[in-house]
Coordinates of C-alpha atoms in Angstrom, one line a residue:
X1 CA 61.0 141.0 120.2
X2 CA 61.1 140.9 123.9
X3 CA 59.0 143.0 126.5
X4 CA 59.7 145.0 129.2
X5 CA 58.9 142.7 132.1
X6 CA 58.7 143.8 135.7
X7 CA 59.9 142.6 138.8
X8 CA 56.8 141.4 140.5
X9 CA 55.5 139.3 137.2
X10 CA 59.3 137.5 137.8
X11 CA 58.8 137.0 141.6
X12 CA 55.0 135.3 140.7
X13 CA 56.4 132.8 138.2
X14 CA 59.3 132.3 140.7
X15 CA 56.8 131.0 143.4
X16 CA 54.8 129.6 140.6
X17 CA 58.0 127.3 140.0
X18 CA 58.5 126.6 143.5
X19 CA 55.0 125.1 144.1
X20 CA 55.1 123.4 140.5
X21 CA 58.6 120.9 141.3
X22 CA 57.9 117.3 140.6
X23 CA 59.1 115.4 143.0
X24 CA 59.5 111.6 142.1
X25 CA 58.6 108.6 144.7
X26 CA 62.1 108.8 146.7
X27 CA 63.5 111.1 145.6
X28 CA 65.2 114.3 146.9
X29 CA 63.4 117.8 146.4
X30 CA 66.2 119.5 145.0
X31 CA 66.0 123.1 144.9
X32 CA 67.1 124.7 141.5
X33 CA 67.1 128.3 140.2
X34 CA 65.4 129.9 137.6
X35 CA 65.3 133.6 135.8
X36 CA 67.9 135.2 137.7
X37 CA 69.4 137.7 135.6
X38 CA 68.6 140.6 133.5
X39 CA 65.1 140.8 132.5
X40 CA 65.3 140.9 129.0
X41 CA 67.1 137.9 128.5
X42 CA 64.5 135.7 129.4
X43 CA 61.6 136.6 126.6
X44 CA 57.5 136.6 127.9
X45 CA 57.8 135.8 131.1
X46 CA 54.5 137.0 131.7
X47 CA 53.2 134.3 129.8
X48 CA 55.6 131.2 130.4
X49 CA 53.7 128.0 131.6
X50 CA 55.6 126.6 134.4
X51 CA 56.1 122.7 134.1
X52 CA 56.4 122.6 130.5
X53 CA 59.0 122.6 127.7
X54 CA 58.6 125.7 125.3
X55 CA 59.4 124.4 121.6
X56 CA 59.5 127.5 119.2
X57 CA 58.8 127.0 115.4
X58 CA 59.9 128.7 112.3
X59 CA 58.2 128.2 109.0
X60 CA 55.1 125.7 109.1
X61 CA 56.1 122.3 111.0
X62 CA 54.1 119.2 109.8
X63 CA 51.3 118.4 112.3
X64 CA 52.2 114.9 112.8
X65 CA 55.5 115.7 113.8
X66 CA 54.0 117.9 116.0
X67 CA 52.1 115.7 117.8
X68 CA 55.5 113.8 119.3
X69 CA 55.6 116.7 121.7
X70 CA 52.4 115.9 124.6
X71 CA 50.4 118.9 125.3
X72 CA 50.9 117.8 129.3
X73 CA 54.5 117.9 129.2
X74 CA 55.0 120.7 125.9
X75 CA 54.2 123.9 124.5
X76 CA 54.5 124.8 121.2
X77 CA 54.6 128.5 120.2
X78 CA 55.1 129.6 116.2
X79 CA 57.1 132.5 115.5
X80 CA 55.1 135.7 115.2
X81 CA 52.7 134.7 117.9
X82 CA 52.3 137.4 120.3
X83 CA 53.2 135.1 123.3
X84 CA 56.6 133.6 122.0
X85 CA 59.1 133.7 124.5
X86 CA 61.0 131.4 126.9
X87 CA 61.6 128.8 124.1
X88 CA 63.9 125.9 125.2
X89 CA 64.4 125.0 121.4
X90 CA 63.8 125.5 118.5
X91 CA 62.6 123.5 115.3
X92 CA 62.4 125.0 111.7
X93 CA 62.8 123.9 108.1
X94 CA 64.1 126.7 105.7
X95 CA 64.4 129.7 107.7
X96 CA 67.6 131.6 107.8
X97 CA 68.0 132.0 111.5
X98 CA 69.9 134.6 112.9
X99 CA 71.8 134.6 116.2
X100 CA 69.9 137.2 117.9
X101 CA 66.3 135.3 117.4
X102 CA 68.2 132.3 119.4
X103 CA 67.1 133.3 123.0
X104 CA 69.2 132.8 126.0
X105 CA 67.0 130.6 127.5
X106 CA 67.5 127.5 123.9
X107 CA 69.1 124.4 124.7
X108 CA 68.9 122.6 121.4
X109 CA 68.1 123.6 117.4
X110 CA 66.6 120.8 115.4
X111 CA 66.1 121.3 111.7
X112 CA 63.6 119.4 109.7
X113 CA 66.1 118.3 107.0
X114 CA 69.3 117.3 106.1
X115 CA 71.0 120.3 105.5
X116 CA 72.0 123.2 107.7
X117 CA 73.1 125.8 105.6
X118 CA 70.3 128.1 107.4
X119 CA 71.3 127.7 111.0
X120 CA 74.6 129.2 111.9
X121 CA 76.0 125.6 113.5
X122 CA 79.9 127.3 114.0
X123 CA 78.1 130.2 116.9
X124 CA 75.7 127.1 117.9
X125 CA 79.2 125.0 119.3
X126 CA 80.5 128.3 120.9
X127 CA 77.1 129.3 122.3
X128 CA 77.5 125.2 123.5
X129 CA 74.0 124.7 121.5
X130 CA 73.3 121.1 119.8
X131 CA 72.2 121.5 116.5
X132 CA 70.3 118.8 115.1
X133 CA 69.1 117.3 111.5
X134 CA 67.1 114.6 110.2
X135 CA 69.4 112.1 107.9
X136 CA 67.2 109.7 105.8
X137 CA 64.0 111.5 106.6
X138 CA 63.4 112.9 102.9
X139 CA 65.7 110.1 101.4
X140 CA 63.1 108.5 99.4
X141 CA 61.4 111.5 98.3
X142 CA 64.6 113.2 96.9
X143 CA 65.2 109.3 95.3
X144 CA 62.3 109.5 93.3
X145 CA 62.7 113.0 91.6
X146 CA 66.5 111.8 90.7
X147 CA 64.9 108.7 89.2
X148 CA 62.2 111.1 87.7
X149 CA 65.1 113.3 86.5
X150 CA 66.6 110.3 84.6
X151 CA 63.5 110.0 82.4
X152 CA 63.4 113.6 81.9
X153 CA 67.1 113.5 80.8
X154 CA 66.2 111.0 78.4
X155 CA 63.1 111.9 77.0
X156 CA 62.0 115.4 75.4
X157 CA 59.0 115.1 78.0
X158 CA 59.1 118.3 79.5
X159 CA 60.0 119.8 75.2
X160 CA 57.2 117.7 74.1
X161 CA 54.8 118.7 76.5
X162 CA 55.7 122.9 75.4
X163 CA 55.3 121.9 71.8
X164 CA 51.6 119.7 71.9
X165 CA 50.5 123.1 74.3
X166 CA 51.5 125.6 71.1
X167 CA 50.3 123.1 68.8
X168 CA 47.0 123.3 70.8
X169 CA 46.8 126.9 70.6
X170 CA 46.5 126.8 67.3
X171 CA 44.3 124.0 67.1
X172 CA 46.2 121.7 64.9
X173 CA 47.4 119.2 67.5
X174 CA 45.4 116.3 66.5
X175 CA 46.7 116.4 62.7
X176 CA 50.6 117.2 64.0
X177 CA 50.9 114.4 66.8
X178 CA 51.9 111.8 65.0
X179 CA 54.2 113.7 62.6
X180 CA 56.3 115.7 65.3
X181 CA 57.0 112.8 67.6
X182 CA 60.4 112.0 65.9
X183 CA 61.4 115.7 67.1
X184 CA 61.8 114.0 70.8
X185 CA 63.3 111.0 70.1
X186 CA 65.1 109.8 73.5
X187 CA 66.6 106.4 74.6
X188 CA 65.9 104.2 77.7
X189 CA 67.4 103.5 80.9
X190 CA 67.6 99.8 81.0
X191 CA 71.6 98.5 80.4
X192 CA 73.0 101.7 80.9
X193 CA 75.4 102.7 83.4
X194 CA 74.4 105.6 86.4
X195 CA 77.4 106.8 88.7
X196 CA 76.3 107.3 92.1
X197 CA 78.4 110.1 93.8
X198 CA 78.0 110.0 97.5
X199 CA 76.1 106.8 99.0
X200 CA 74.5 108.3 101.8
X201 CA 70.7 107.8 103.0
X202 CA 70.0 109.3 99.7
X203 CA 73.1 107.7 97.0
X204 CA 72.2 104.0 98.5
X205 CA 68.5 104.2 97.9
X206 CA 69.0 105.5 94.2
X207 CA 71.8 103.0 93.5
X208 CA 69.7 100.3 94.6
X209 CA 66.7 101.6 92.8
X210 CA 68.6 101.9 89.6
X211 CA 69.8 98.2 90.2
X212 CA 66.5 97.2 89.7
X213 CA 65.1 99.1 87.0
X214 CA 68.1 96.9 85.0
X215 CA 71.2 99.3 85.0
X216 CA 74.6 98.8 86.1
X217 CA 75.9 101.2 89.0
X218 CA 79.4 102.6 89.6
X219 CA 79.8 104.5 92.5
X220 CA 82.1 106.8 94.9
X221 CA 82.4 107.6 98.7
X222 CA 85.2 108.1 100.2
X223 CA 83.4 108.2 103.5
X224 CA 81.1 104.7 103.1
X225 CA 79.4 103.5 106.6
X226 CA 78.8 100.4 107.3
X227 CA 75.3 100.8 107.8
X228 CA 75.1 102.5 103.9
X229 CA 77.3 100.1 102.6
X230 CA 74.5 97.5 103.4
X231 CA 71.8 99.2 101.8
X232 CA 73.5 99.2 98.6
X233 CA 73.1 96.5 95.8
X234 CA 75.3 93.5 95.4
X235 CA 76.1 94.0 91.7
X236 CA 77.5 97.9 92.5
X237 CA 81.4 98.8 91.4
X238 CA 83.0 100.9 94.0
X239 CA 85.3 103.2 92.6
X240 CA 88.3 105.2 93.8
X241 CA 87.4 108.4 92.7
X242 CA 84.8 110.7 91.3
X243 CA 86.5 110.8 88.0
X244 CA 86.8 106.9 87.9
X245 CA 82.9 106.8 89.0
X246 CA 82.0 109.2 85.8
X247 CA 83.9 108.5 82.8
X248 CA 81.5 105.5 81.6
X249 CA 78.6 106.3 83.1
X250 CA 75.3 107.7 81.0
X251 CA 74.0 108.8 83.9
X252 CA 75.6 110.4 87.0
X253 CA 73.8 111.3 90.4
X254 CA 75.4 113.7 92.7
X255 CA 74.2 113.5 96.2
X256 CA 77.0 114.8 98.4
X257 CA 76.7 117.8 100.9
X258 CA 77.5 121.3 100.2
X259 CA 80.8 122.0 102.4
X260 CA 82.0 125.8 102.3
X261 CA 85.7 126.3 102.8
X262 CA 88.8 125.1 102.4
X263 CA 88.8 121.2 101.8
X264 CA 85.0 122.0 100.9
X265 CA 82.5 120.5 98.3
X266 CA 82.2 123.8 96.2
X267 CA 82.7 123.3 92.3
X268 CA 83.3 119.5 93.3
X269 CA 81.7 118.4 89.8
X270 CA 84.0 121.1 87.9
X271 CA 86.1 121.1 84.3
X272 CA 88.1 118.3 85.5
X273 CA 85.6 116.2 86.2
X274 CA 83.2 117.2 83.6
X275 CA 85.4 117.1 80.6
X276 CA 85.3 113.1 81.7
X277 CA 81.8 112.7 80.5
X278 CA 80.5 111.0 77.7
X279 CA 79.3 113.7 75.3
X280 CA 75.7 112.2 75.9
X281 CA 76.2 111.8 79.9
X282 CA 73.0 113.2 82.0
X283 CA 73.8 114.9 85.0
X284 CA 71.1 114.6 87.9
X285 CA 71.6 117.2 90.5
X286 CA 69.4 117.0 93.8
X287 CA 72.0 117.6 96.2
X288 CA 73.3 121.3 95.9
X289 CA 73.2 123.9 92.9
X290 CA 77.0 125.2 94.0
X291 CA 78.3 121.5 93.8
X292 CA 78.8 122.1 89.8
X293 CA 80.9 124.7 87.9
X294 CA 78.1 126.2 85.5
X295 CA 80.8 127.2 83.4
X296 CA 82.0 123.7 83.0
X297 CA 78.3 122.2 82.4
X298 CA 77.8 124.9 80.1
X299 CA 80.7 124.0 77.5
X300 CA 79.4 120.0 78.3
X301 CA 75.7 121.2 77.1
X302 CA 76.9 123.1 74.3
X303 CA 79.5 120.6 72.4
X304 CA 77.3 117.4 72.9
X305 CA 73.6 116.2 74.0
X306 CA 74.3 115.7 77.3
X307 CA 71.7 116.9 80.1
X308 CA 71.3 118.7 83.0
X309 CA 68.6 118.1 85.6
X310 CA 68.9 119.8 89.1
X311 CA 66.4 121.5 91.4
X312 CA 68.6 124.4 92.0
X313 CA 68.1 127.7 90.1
X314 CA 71.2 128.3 88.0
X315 CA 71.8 132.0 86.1
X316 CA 74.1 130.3 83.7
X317 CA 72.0 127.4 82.7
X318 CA 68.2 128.1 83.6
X319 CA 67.0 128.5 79.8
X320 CA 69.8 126.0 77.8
X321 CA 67.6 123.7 75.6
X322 CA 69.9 121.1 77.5
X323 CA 69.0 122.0 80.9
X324 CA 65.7 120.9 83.1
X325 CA 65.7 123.2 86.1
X326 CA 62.9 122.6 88.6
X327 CA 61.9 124.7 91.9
X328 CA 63.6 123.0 94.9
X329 CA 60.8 120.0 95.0
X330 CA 63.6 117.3 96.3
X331 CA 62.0 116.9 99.9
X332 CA 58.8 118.7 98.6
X333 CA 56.1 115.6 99.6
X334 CA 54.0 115.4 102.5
X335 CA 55.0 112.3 103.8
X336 CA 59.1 113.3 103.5
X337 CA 57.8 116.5 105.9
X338 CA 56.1 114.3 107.9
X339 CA 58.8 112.1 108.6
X340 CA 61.5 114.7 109.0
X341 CA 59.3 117.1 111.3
X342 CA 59.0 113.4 113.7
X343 CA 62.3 112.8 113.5
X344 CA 63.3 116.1 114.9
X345 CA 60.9 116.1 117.1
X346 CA 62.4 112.8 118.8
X347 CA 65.5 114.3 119.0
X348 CA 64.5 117.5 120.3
X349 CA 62.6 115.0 123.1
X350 CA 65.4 112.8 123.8
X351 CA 67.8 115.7 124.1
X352 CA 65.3 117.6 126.6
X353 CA 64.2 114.9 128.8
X354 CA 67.3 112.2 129.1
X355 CA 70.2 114.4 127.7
X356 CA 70.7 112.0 125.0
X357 CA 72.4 113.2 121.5
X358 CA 71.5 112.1 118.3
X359 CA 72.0 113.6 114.6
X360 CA 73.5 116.4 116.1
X361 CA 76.2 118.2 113.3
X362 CA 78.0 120.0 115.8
X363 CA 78.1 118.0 119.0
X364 CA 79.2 114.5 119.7
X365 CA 77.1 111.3 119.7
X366 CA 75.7 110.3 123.3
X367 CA 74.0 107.4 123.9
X368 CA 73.2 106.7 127.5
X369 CA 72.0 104.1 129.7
X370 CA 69.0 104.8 131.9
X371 CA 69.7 106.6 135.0
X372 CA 70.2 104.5 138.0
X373 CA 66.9 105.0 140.2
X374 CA 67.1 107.8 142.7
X375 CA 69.5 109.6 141.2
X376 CA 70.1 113.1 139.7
X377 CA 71.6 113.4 136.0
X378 CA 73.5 116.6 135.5
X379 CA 74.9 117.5 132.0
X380 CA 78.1 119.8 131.6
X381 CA 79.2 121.5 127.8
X382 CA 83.0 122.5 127.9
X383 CA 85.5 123.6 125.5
X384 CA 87.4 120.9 124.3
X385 CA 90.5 121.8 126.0
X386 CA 93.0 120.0 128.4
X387 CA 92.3 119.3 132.2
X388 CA 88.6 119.9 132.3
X389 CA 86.9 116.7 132.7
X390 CA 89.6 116.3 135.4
X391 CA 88.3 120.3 136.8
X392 CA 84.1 119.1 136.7
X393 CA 84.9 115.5 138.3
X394 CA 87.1 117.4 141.0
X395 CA 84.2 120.2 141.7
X396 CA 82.0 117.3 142.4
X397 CA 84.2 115.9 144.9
X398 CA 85.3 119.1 146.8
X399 CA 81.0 118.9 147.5
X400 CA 81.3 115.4 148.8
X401 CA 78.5 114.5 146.0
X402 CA 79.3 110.8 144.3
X403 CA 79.0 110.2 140.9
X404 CA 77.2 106.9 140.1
X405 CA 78.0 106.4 136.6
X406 CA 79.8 109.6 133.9
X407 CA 79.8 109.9 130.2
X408 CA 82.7 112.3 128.1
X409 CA 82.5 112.6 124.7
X410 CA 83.8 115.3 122.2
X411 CA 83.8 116.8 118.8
X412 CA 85.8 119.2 117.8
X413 CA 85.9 122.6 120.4
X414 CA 83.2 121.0 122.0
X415 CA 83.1 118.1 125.0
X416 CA 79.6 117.1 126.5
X417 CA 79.6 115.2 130.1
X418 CA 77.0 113.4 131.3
X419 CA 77.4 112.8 135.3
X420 CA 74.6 110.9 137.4
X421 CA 74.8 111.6 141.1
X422 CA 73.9 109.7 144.3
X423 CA 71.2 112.1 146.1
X424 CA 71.8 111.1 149.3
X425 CA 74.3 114.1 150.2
X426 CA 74.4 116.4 152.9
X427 CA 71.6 118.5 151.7
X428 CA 71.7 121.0 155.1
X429 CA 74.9 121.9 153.9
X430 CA 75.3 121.3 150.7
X431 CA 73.1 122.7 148.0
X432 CA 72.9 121.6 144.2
X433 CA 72.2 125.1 142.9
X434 CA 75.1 126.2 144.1
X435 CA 77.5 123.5 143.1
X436 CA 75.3 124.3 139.3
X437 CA 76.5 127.8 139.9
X438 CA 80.6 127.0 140.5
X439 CA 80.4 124.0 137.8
X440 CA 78.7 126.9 135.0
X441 CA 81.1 129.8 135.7
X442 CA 84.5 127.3 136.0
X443 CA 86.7 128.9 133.2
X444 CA 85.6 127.1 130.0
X445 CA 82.6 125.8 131.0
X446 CA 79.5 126.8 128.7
X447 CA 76.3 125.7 130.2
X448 CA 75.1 123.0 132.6
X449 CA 71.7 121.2 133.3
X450 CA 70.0 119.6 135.7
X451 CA 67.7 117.0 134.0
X452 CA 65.6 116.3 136.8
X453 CA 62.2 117.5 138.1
X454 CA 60.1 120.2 136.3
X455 CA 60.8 120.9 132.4
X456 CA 62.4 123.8 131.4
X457 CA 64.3 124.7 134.7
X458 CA 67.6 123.7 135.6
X459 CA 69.4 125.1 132.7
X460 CA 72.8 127.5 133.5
X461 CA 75.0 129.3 131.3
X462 CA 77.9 131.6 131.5
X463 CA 78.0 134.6 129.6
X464 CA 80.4 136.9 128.7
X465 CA 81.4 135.7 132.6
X466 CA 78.0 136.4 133.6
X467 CA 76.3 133.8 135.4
X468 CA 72.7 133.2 133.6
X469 CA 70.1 130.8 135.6

């Protein structure tokens, strides 16, 4: 994917750079490096704009989110365009990226959803790469198919609709309409019960929508916020467990995230659980096709009239007469790609330009105050690991350089510091891209950035013990 660039075309953008720094009203020019390394790490430098962030997509990103990023201050670049290269993150929906089409030169990974199944987030946190998602940003469009999938769950719609088509072929379904309805005899959703399982963005919205179409909700999560709990409808019944949450319920909406592993979500909704049903019970899955045991379901559809409605292809259960199975239409509308493609957009901004983290699944929450005028904010990712706050904070006072205000959080293997310096050190004899240089390749350090002056530059990492500018 990346060309052969010479020496000469990096020594052009180099001065390019030079003569490109934006320097703020009283503040310091602070000379920084950039593209000092191996050639082919760095992608189309032949064609990088100077003064701008390089935002590489995967799959087709919704124009209006899109339009978050200004064309003065951004460039966007799809993958497969001749001229992709340099990208300082990346934003995709359902592409299965791979580690090597993650350049050196990415800071951040945003994807337009909630999941991350397709981006490989364990490499991201040792590569010290956010990776970012958009909670709530399809929440209302996945709510509506679940509620949809209740009616289909208890209606024949989708049976009828087959049967008046055949009857149509043969041109008798004018004389058979009447007669056949009792084939697809159903019940409605008014007084009956639905268990909601998982009260996220996603659970909260259906339980309350439920509330109001006159049924009573049950529900389970063992990991309720605050800010869900809100959302969700006075009359609910919290339960203490999944099996609790299902055994009187006619309906049951799962809408928990797929975890792989040990202590993981696969099978969650599995023979235990299922042989709790009622015979009758529908089962609305819109959340993940490996969250059920098709085995289970199977012996559920077989010895009652229950349903199954997911979105999720499933080998097992595709054709049972028991079974709707739709394409993957949960976050399928324009305005759910619309809203997810902004919201990672806004990250991706927030993250490039002030440092902040948020919706990140791999890195910790970051909120920060603006930076006190004047000053220079530098950003440090570690390894989680003891003494090396106290190692950065030292580094920065062995240069004589003082540190206005400092955030440290952490998340797992990874810690994230936020430092904003005074500028008014010795800058004859002490220089910022060299303290960049002994902060980056300090054992257990990951990467460091300056967030100050032109987009795009100031961004260090160590390598394999290889310092990469």
């Amino acid at each position: 994917m990346l060309g052969r660039i010479s020496a000469s075309h990096i020594r052009s953008q180099r001065a390019v750079l030079r003569n490109n720094i934006r320097v703020f009203s009283n503040k310091p020019d602070v000379e920084l490096e950039n593209y000092r390394s191996e050639w082919k790490t760095y992608g189309d430098i032949k064609n990088y704009t100077p003064g701008k962030f390089t935002i590489q997509t995967f799959n087709k990103i919704s124009p209006f989110g899109l339009k978050r990023f200004e064309d003065e201050a951004y460039d966007i670049r799809a993958t497969g365009d001749e001229n992709v290269g340099n990208a300082h993150a990346v934003l995709l929906r359902s592409h299965k990226l791979q580690e090597d089409e993650i350049m050196h030169t990415v800071r951040a990974i945003a994807r337009c959803g909630a999941g991350t199944n397709n981006v490989p987030v364990a490499r991201c946190s040792e590569l010290g790469i956010p990776v970012f998602n958009t909670p709530g940003a399809n929440a209302n469009a996945v709510k509506e198919l679940v509620i949809a999938g209740m009616f289909l769950g208890s209606r024949r719609v989708i049976d009828g609709i087959n049967h008046m088509k055949d009857l149509g072929s043969q041109g008798i379904a004018k004389e058979r309409v009447e007669k056949d309805k009792a084939m697809f005899g159903g019940r409605e959703i008014m007084g009956k019960t639905i268990a909601v399982i998982g009260l996220g963005h996603i659970g909260a919205s259906t339980a309350r929508d439920a509330s109001a179409l006159g049924m009573t909700v049950t529900g389970y999560d063992p990991g309720l916020s605050i800010d869900s709990a809100l959302k969700l409808p006075n009359e609910i019944q919290l339960q203490d467990s999944i099996g609790a949450a299902v055994s009187n319920a006619d309906y049951i909406s799962i809408n928990i995230p797929y975890i792989k592993g040990e202590n993981g979500t696969h099978g969650i909704i599995g023979k235990d659980i299922i042989e709790q049903l009622k015979s009758d019970a529908v089962i609305l899955n819109f959340a993940r096709g490996e969250l059920v045991d098709s085995e289970a379901m199977k012996v559920h559809l077989d010895n009652g009239n229950g349903r199954y409605v997911s979105d999720f292809p499933d080998d097992l259960l595709w054709d049972h007469k028991n079974a709707v199975i739709l394409p993957h239409l949960g976050a399928s509308t324009e305005e759910a790609e619309d809203a997810a493609a902004a919201m990672a957009a806004d990250t991706i901004k927030c993250y490039l330009e002030n440092g902040t983290i948020k919706n990140s699944v791999n890195f910790p929450a970051t909120a920060l105050s603006d930076r006190p005028e004047g000053s220079i904010r530098m950003t440090v990712i570690n390894k989680n690991q003891p003494g090396m706050l106290a190692r950065i904070t030292e580094i920065f006072g062995e240069s004589g350089l003082n540190i206005f205000q400092q955030v440290n959080q952490s998340r797992g293997d990874v810690a994230y510091n936020v430092l904003d310096i005074d500028p008014t050190w010795d800058h004859e004899n002490i220089s910022l891209k060299d303290l960049q240089k002994t902060l980056t390749m300090t054992d257990g350090v990951l990467s460091s950035r300056v967030v100050y002056g032109t987009p795009g530059k100031g961004y260090a990492r160590n390598i394999d013990g290889q310092y990469w500018v």
